[in-house]
Every structure is written in C-alpha cells, then in structure tokens.
Amino acid sequence: MYELVIRSRRVVLPDGIRAATVAVRDGRIAAVVDHATALRGTTIVDLADLVLLPGLVDSHVHVNEPGRTQWEGFATATRAAAAGGVTTIVDMPLNSLPPTVSVPDLGVKRAAAAGQCHVDVAFWGGAIPGNLPALRPLHEAGVVGFKCFLSPSGVDEFPPLTLEEVAAAMKEIAEFDGLLVVHAEDPARLREPDGGSYRAFLDSRPGAAEMVAVQQVIALAEATGARTHILHVSAADCLEPLAEARRRGVRITAETCPHYLTLSAAQADSTAYKCCPPIRDAANQDALWEGLRSGVLSCVVSDHSPCTPDLKVGDFATAWGGISSLQLGLPAVWTAARARGFGLTDVVRWMSTAPAELVGLTDKGRIAVGCDADLVAFDPAGSFTVEPNALAHKNPITPYGGQELSGIVHSTWLRGRVAGAGHPQAGRHLLIENR
C-alpha cells in the first residue's frame, strides 16, 4: 500500500516523456511503473490528459524576510512558489536584514522562516568585504554556496567585492569545494541614466558591462579552480566567453531568467519592467535561447526580486530594479519555449534538474525512485490571462499583467502532500548537514 499513486499518460522522466504510474511512500518516490500497472494507494490520482512534472527548483529567490518583510516574506513567497509549480526555492542572502553573511545571520533567517514555508527552502550565504573568515563556517552550517556582486547591489548592507576580494573568496571557497555565484556587471562601465526613459536606463547598463565582468570572473575561476556560476545573464555577448571557458575546462556555469527570455526592451512601458541587468532587445533574446539550446546557459530561474509599490513609482532612473515572477516562471517560459520548438523535457531540465544539480540537492529535480515526491500536475495546452491581483506574491507588481500565457499548474505536491494555500506548511530547511 502506497500513500499516493498518480497515473498520467505523460510523465516527464529523466529518459523522456511516457505514460507511467508514480507511487509515493514516506514522502519519496517508491516506484515508477508502466501506466497500466495497478497499484494500491491511500490516495489515487488519475491525471488523464495532464502532464506530471517534477517540482521546479528555483535557485534564485529574494524572500527579503526578516527586515524587509513588507517587500515579501516566506509565507507569501512559498505560497506563490507552490502555485507556480515550484517545490524548492533557494533564498538569496541580501535584501533581508541582516543579510546572511555569518552563521548567526543564518540562524536569524531560519528563525524567521520557521513554520511559514509551503515549499522547501535552502539558503545562499553572502560574500562581502570583510567576511572572508565566515565563509567556511557558513558552508559547514549548511548554505548551498555564496553570492557576491562586482557592482553595487542596491542595498548598502551588502556591498560589492573588488576583483582582489573575489580572488580571495574564490581561493577560500575552492579549499572546501564550495560554489560562488556572481552578479557580474563591471562597475567601470555602468553610469547613472541620462534621463528617466527605458532607453536611458538600458544605455546606462550596456551589455559590455556584463561581458567584461564575465571575462574577469572567468579569469579568476580559471586561476583558482573555484566552482563558479554567473547569475541572470541578460547580454548575449557573454555567451561566447562562457562557451570558450567551458571548452578549456573552467568550472563555470551560467543561468538566465524568464524575463530575459520572454520580454523585450520594446515592451518596457512601465517600471514593472525594470531589473538589473536590464531586459534587452529581441535579437539579444533570440541569442539567449540559442545559449540554452547549446547548453552554455544551463538554468532558468526567476531572480524573484519584489518590492513595495511605492518603490516602483517614478521613472526608470529612480524606481527599484527587480521583477516578481516566482509564480509565473513556468507558464512564461513554456509559452515562449513551445513557440520556439522546445519541449517540456527542455523546460524541466532548465527549471528543475539543472538548478537542483547546481546547488547539490540530489533528491530534487527528477521523477525517479528515491527522490523526494515533489510533483506537479500541469496542463501545457491550457491558457490564462495574468491578473496581478490574483497572484500570491505579497506585492503583485508584474510586467506580465494582461498577458495571455500557456500552461496551467493544477496541483503541486511536496513530498507527496498537496502544497500551497489552505494546506499544512510542511516546507523544510534544506541544509548541507541534513539533506
């Protein structure tokens, strides 16, 4: 007898899509068998024409609690995640107060998250000037890796590292085979916008600023041997340096985000579109998709970076730079991916399997025996119009408002239990020491 048995004519498995029956016991996938196999279960679900996906893993989420909980919080962020088919998030170390730059700070963050999480939560640590001695203790306390900036982060309590400081952090992190993730924009090539238009904002953060910073990070990663990941690539100019570095054996990977793949500069008619680095033109977007096709870009994650409505008031020179898309990432990416000839196996690889592998969550990201029973019932043919006020984010500000997207999440299970609003908050803290 299993706790849960789910049958679907289309299950996205590591070896492709096929009809199958998935059985759950003690929160883990206990069997994956032929669709026609009769299994006994306390709860039996027949998805008929819905697709069964592994739960998504979003390794780039700014929850902002504690300290800026009015921007977002663990309860609202994880509820939005569950609604969007995301069963694991990895919380970024900044925008909360304190930022997660020491073991006591991690304790404060975990205390704030306790009892509030509808999905599982892992944690990034931060690398900032002066906290080099804290990196190994944070690693031993269970963070999945360390985030740093090369340019100002937008909040004073999380300053950027110089290249010399990045090199020192890489050397330290390489000693315990940790992971450094980098917001890569060269501060020497950034400037204040010359006016409040989107064009002025875009010109102030050119693609060259990303490309030069990526080249600098590649050189340091190659010299130190540190495992390194480039966050939210928006500029296609970065792809060739990354590809060449990987051919040389440099331990470097890179991600992009739904907004860079689905929105373009020509659409940016409100500050809801402002993020850093910025959304660029359609030709650049086409090249990013080719970066996914080639594998230079391995992950698609949200960079969910919310704020209160007052911080989005004004123009593109003054408004907060961040996009809230945690709940909408799957349908946004699926809508665009399908139009470009990609399939659900591609989307699952980018949004579930690869992010789980990046952060070392070996029990996530796949429908396979022994993995956590994190599952999503998804209708790839359904469509809906985005209504911002219907989103579960604390502040439903989104550039997707009014857009019609394909793909509807019908149910999300976390370790075999229905996740989301109105259900037990069963999310766990995923630490290196206990995963």
mmCIF file of N, CA, C and O in Angstrom, residues 159-214:
data_model
loop_
_atom_site.group_PDB
_atom_site.id
_atom_site.type_symbol
_atom_site.label_atom_id
_atom_site.label_comp_id
_atom_site.label_asym_id
_atom_site.label_seq_id
_atom_site.Cartn_x
_atom_site.Cartn_y
_atom_site.Cartn_z
ATOM 1 N N PRO A 159 27.614 45.257 0.259
ATOM 2 C CA PRO A 159 28.466 45.938 -0.719
ATOM 3 C C PRO A 159 29.156 44.956 -1.659
ATOM 4 O O PRO A 159 29.296 43.759 -1.358
ATOM 5 N N PRO A 160 29.626 45.455 -2.803
ATOM 6 C CA PRO A 160 30.308 44.591 -3.769
ATOM 7 C C PRO A 160 31.733 44.267 -3.349
ATOM 8 O O PRO A 160 32.324 44.935 -2.493
ATOM 9 N N LEU A 161 32.286 43.248 -3.998
ATOM 10 C CA LEU A 161 33.686 42.884 -3.822
ATOM 11 C C LEU A 161 34.530 43.488 -4.943
ATOM 12 O O LEU A 161 34.072 43.602 -6.083
ATOM 13 N N THR A 162 35.747 43.868 -4.629
ATOM 14 C CA THR A 162 36.715 44.179 -5.668
ATOM 15 C C THR A 162 37.180 42.877 -6.308
ATOM 16 O O THR A 162 36.954 41.778 -5.760
ATOM 17 N N LEU A 163 37.860 42.974 -7.440
ATOM 18 C CA LEU A 163 38.368 41.762 -8.068
ATOM 19 C C LEU A 163 39.366 41.043 -7.171
ATOM 20 O O LEU A 163 39.406 39.798 -7.139
ATOM 21 N N GLU A 164 40.138 41.795 -6.421
ATOM 22 C CA GLU A 164 41.082 41.172 -5.487
ATOM 23 C C GLU A 164 40.326 40.412 -4.396
ATOM 24 O O GLU A 164 40.736 39.313 -3.985
ATOM 25 N N GLU A 165 39.230 40.983 -3.937
ATOM 26 C CA GLU A 165 38.430 40.308 -2.911
ATOM 27 C C GLU A 165 37.719 39.084 -3.485
ATOM 28 O O GLU A 165 37.556 38.067 -2.791
ATOM 29 N N VAL A 166 37.290 39.158 -4.746
ATOM 30 C CA VAL A 166 36.695 37.984 -5.388
ATOM 31 C C VAL A 166 37.719 36.859 -5.464
ATOM 32 O O VAL A 166 37.418 35.697 -5.166
ATOM 33 N N ALA A 167 38.949 37.198 -5.846
ATOM 34 C CA ALA A 167 40.002 36.183 -5.929
ATOM 35 C C ALA A 167 40.235 35.534 -4.577
ATOM 36 O O ALA A 167 40.382 34.295 -4.483
ATOM 37 N N ALA A 168 40.263 36.321 -3.525
ATOM 38 C CA ALA A 168 40.469 35.770 -2.188
ATOM 39 C C ALA A 168 39.306 34.862 -1.782
ATOM 40 O O ALA A 168 39.510 33.791 -1.194
ATOM 41 N N ALA A 169 38.075 35.298 -2.098
ATOM 42 C CA ALA A 169 36.912 34.463 -1.784
ATOM 43 C C ALA A 169 36.966 33.151 -2.560
ATOM 44 O O ALA A 169 36.670 32.080 -2.014
ATOM 45 N N MET A 170 37.335 33.229 -3.834
ATOM 46 C CA MET A 170 37.424 32.006 -4.641
ATOM 47 C C MET A 170 38.451 31.036 -4.083
ATOM 48 O O MET A 170 38.216 29.818 -4.033
ATOM 49 N N LYS A 171 39.591 31.561 -3.670
ATOM 50 C CA LYS A 171 40.619 30.679 -3.107
ATOM 51 C C LYS A 171 40.112 29.981 -1.855
ATOM 52 O O LYS A 171 40.332 28.781 -1.656
ATOM 53 N N GLU A 172 39.431 30.724 -1.008
ATOM 54 C CA GLU A 172 38.884 30.139 0.213
ATOM 55 C C GLU A 172 37.817 29.106 -0.112
ATOM 56 O O GLU A 172 37.808 27.991 0.436
ATOM 57 N N ILE A 173 36.912 29.445 -1.012
ATOM 58 C CA ILE A 173 35.804 28.552 -1.353
ATOM 59 C C ILE A 173 36.308 27.297 -2.053
ATOM 60 O O ILE A 173 35.782 26.191 -1.849
ATOM 61 N N ALA A 174 37.342 27.441 -2.877
ATOM 62 C CA ALA A 174 37.913 26.275 -3.557
ATOM 63 C C ALA A 174 38.486 25.272 -2.561
ATOM 64 O O ALA A 174 38.508 24.061 -2.835
ATOM 65 N N GLU A 175 38.940 25.755 -1.395
ATOM 66 C CA GLU A 175 39.525 24.864 -0.395
ATOM 67 C C GLU A 175 38.514 23.830 0.090
ATOM 68 O O GLU A 175 38.882 22.699 0.409
ATOM 69 N N PHE A 176 37.230 24.199 0.162
ATOM 70 C CA PHE A 176 36.223 23.225 0.590
ATOM 71 C C PHE A 176 35.268 22.861 -0.553
ATOM 72 O O PHE A 176 34.191 22.323 -0.337
ATOM 73 N N ASP A 177 35.667 23.164 -1.794
ATOM 74 C CA ASP A 177 34.903 22.831 -2.995
ATOM 75 C C ASP A 177 33.481 23.364 -2.908
ATOM 76 O O ASP A 177 32.508 22.685 -3.241
ATOM 77 N N GLY A 178 33.370 24.626 -2.477
ATOM 78 C CA GLY A 178 32.087 25.292 -2.450
ATOM 79 C C GLY A 178 31.766 25.920 -3.795
ATOM 80 O O GLY A 178 32.423 25.671 -4.809
ATOM 81 N N LEU A 179 30.749 26.764 -3.798
ATOM 82 C CA LEU A 179 30.250 27.392 -5.023
ATOM 83 C C LEU A 179 30.114 28.888 -4.804
ATOM 84 O O LEU A 179 29.517 29.329 -3.816
ATOM 85 N N LEU A 180 30.664 29.671 -5.735
ATOM 86 C CA LEU A 180 30.492 31.124 -5.731
ATOM 87 C C LEU A 180 29.604 31.500 -6.901
ATOM 88 O O LEU A 180 29.863 31.115 -8.044
ATOM 89 N N VAL A 181 28.541 32.264 -6.626
ATOM 90 C CA VAL A 181 27.660 32.763 -7.685
ATOM 91 C C VAL A 181 27.804 34.276 -7.743
ATOM 92 O O VAL A 181 27.868 34.940 -6.702
ATOM 93 N N VAL A 182 27.860 34.818 -8.950
ATOM 94 C CA VAL A 182 28.318 36.189 -9.136
ATOM 95 C C VAL A 182 27.311 37.001 -9.935
ATOM 96 O O VAL A 182 26.897 36.597 -11.034
ATOM 97 N N HIS A 183 26.939 38.165 -9.381
ATOM 98 C CA HIS A 183 26.259 39.199 -10.163
ATOM 99 C C HIS A 183 27.358 39.941 -10.907
ATOM 100 O O HIS A 183 28.122 40.706 -10.314
ATOM 101 N N ALA A 184 27.447 39.693 -12.214
ATOM 102 C CA ALA A 184 28.597 40.134 -12.997
ATOM 103 C C ALA A 184 28.239 41.333 -13.884
ATOM 104 O O ALA A 184 27.730 41.168 -14.996
ATOM 105 N N GLU A 185 28.491 42.522 -13.370
ATOM 106 C CA GLU A 185 28.475 43.746 -14.161
ATOM 107 C C GLU A 185 29.684 44.569 -13.734
ATOM 108 O O GLU A 185 29.907 44.765 -12.538
ATOM 109 N N ASP A 186 30.453 45.039 -14.702
ATOM 110 C CA ASP A 186 31.658 45.808 -14.428
ATOM 111 C C ASP A 186 31.278 47.221 -14.002
ATOM 112 O O ASP A 186 30.691 47.963 -14.799
ATOM 113 N N PRO A 187 31.593 47.624 -12.764
ATOM 114 C CA PRO A 187 31.155 48.946 -12.299
ATOM 115 C C PRO A 187 31.747 50.088 -13.113
ATOM 116 O O PRO A 187 31.137 51.163 -13.204
ATOM 117 N N ALA A 188 32.903 49.885 -13.728
ATOM 118 C CA ALA A 188 33.531 50.950 -14.515
ATOM 119 C C ALA A 188 32.745 51.252 -15.783
ATOM 120 O O ALA A 188 32.922 52.329 -16.376
ATOM 121 N N ARG A 189 31.874 50.342 -16.189
ATOM 122 C CA ARG A 189 31.101 50.539 -17.413
ATOM 123 C C ARG A 189 29.642 50.839 -17.145
ATOM 124 O O ARG A 189 28.827 50.864 -18.070
ATOM 125 N N LEU A 190 29.293 51.031 -15.886
ATOM 126 C CA LEU A 190 27.945 51.458 -15.513
ATOM 127 C C LEU A 190 27.942 52.951 -15.241
ATOM 128 O O LEU A 190 28.940 53.522 -14.820
ATOM 129 N N ARG A 191 26.807 53.590 -15.469
ATOM 130 C CA ARG A 191 26.697 55.023 -15.191
ATOM 131 C C ARG A 191 25.256 55.345 -14.815
ATOM 132 O O ARG A 191 24.344 54.532 -14.996
ATOM 133 N N GLU A 192 25.053 56.515 -14.281
ATOM 134 C CA GLU A 192 23.700 56.953 -13.971
ATOM 135 C C GLU A 192 22.940 57.206 -15.273
ATOM 136 O O GLU A 192 23.496 57.738 -16.241
ATOM 137 N N PRO A 193 21.653 56.828 -15.332
ATOM 138 C CA PRO A 193 20.878 57.061 -16.559
ATOM 139 C C PRO A 193 20.784 58.549 -16.895
ATOM 140 O O PRO A 193 20.637 59.391 -16.004
ATOM 141 N N ASP A 194 20.857 58.853 -18.164
ATOM 142 C CA ASP A 194 20.727 60.226 -18.650
ATOM 143 C C ASP A 194 19.262 60.493 -18.958
ATOM 144 O O ASP A 194 18.837 60.622 -20.116
ATOM 145 N N GLY A 195 18.453 60.523 -17.891
ATOM 146 C CA GLY A 195 17.014 60.712 -18.033
ATOM 147 C C GLY A 195 16.254 59.527 -17.497
ATOM 148 O O GLY A 195 16.834 58.528 -17.054
ATOM 149 N N GLY A 196 14.919 59.626 -17.555
ATOM 150 C CA GLY A 196 14.070 58.624 -16.932
ATOM 151 C C GLY A 196 13.448 57.627 -17.875
ATOM 152 O O GLY A 196 12.615 56.814 -17.456
ATOM 153 N N SER A 197 13.842 57.611 -19.151
ATOM 154 C CA SER A 197 13.252 56.686 -20.107
ATOM 155 C C SER A 197 13.881 55.295 -19.988
ATOM 156 O O SER A 197 14.969 55.132 -19.425
ATOM 157 N N TYR A 198 13.196 54.308 -20.580
ATOM 158 C CA TYR A 198 13.788 52.974 -20.567
ATOM 159 C C TYR A 198 15.061 52.945 -21.391
ATOM 160 O O TYR A 198 16.029 52.282 -21.020
ATOM 161 N N ARG A 199 15.098 53.661 -22.503
ATOM 162 C CA ARG A 199 16.304 53.688 -23.328
ATOM 163 C C ARG A 199 17.479 54.246 -22.541
ATOM 164 O O ARG A 199 18.599 53.706 -22.624
ATOM 165 N N ALA A 200 17.249 55.296 -21.768
ATOM 166 C CA ALA A 200 18.347 55.863 -20.972
ATOM 167 C C ALA A 200 18.829 54.857 -19.930
ATOM 168 O O ALA A 200 20.038 54.714 -19.694
ATOM 169 N N PHE A 201 17.901 54.143 -19.306
ATOM 170 C CA PHE A 201 18.282 53.123 -18.325
ATOM 171 C C PHE A 201 19.060 51.997 -18.990
ATOM 172 O O PHE A 201 20.099 51.553 -18.491
ATOM 173 N N LEU A 202 18.571 51.537 -20.144
ATOM 174 C CA LEU A 202 19.243 50.455 -20.851
ATOM 175 C C LEU A 202 20.664 50.860 -21.259
ATOM 176 O O LEU A 202 21.614 50.090 -21.100
ATOM 177 N N ASP A 203 20.816 52.094 -21.753
ATOM 178 C CA ASP A 203 22.140 52.577 -22.162
ATOM 179 C C ASP A 203 23.096 52.695 -20.975
ATOM 180 O O ASP A 203 24.317 52.613 -21.144
ATOM 181 N N SER A 204 22.536 52.886 -19.775
ATOM 182 C CA SER A 204 23.389 53.048 -18.593
ATOM 183 C C SER A 204 23.979 51.733 -18.107
ATOM 184 O O SER A 204 24.919 51.738 -17.312
ATOM 185 N N ARG A 205 23.412 50.604 -18.574
ATOM 186 C CA ARG A 205 23.909 49.276 -18.170
ATOM 187 C C ARG A 205 24.090 48.434 -19.437
ATOM 188 O O ARG A 205 23.331 47.493 -19.703
ATOM 189 N N PRO A 206 25.106 48.763 -20.244
ATOM 190 C CA PRO A 206 25.282 48.109 -21.546
ATOM 191 C C PRO A 206 25.706 46.655 -21.403
ATOM 192 O O PRO A 206 26.238 46.219 -20.372
ATOM 193 N N GLY A 207 25.490 45.913 -22.483
ATOM 194 C CA GLY A 207 25.905 44.520 -22.500
ATOM 195 C C GLY A 207 27.390 44.349 -22.266
ATOM 196 O O GLY A 207 27.828 43.342 -21.700
ATOM 197 N N ALA A 208 28.173 45.353 -22.681
ATOM 198 C CA ALA A 208 29.629 45.275 -22.477
ATOM 199 C C ALA A 208 29.992 45.212 -21.005
ATOM 200 O O ALA A 208 31.002 44.600 -20.632
ATOM 201 N N ALA A 209 29.178 45.830 -20.143
ATOM 202 C CA ALA A 209 29.463 45.775 -18.705
ATOM 203 C C ALA A 209 29.357 44.347 -18.192
ATOM 204 O O ALA A 209 30.152 43.913 -17.349
ATOM 205 N N GLU A 210 28.380 43.607 -18.702
ATOM 206 C CA GLU A 210 28.263 42.197 -18.332
ATOM 207 C C GLU A 210 29.402 41.373 -18.919
ATOM 208 O O GLU A 210 30.022 40.552 -18.235
ATOM 209 N N MET A 211 29.668 41.571 -20.210
ATOM 210 C CA MET A 211 30.669 40.746 -20.878
ATOM 211 C C MET A 211 32.046 40.902 -20.234
ATOM 212 O O MET A 211 32.739 39.908 -19.977
ATOM 213 N N VAL A 212 32.444 42.151 -19.950
ATOM 214 C CA VAL A 212 33.756 42.382 -19.346
ATOM 215 C C VAL A 212 33.813 41.732 -17.963
ATOM 216 O O VAL A 212 34.801 41.085 -17.598
ATOM 217 N N ALA A 213 32.750 41.886 -17.187
ATOM 218 C CA ALA A 213 32.737 41.285 -15.856
ATOM 219 C C ALA A 213 32.803 39.763 -15.941
ATOM 220 O O ALA A 213 33.502 39.118 -15.151
ATOM 221 N N VAL A 214 32.085 39.177 -16.883
ATOM 222 C CA VAL A 214 32.127 37.727 -17.049
ATOM 223 C C VAL A 214 33.540 37.280 -17.416
ATOM 224 O O VAL A 214 34.057 36.275 -16.884
#
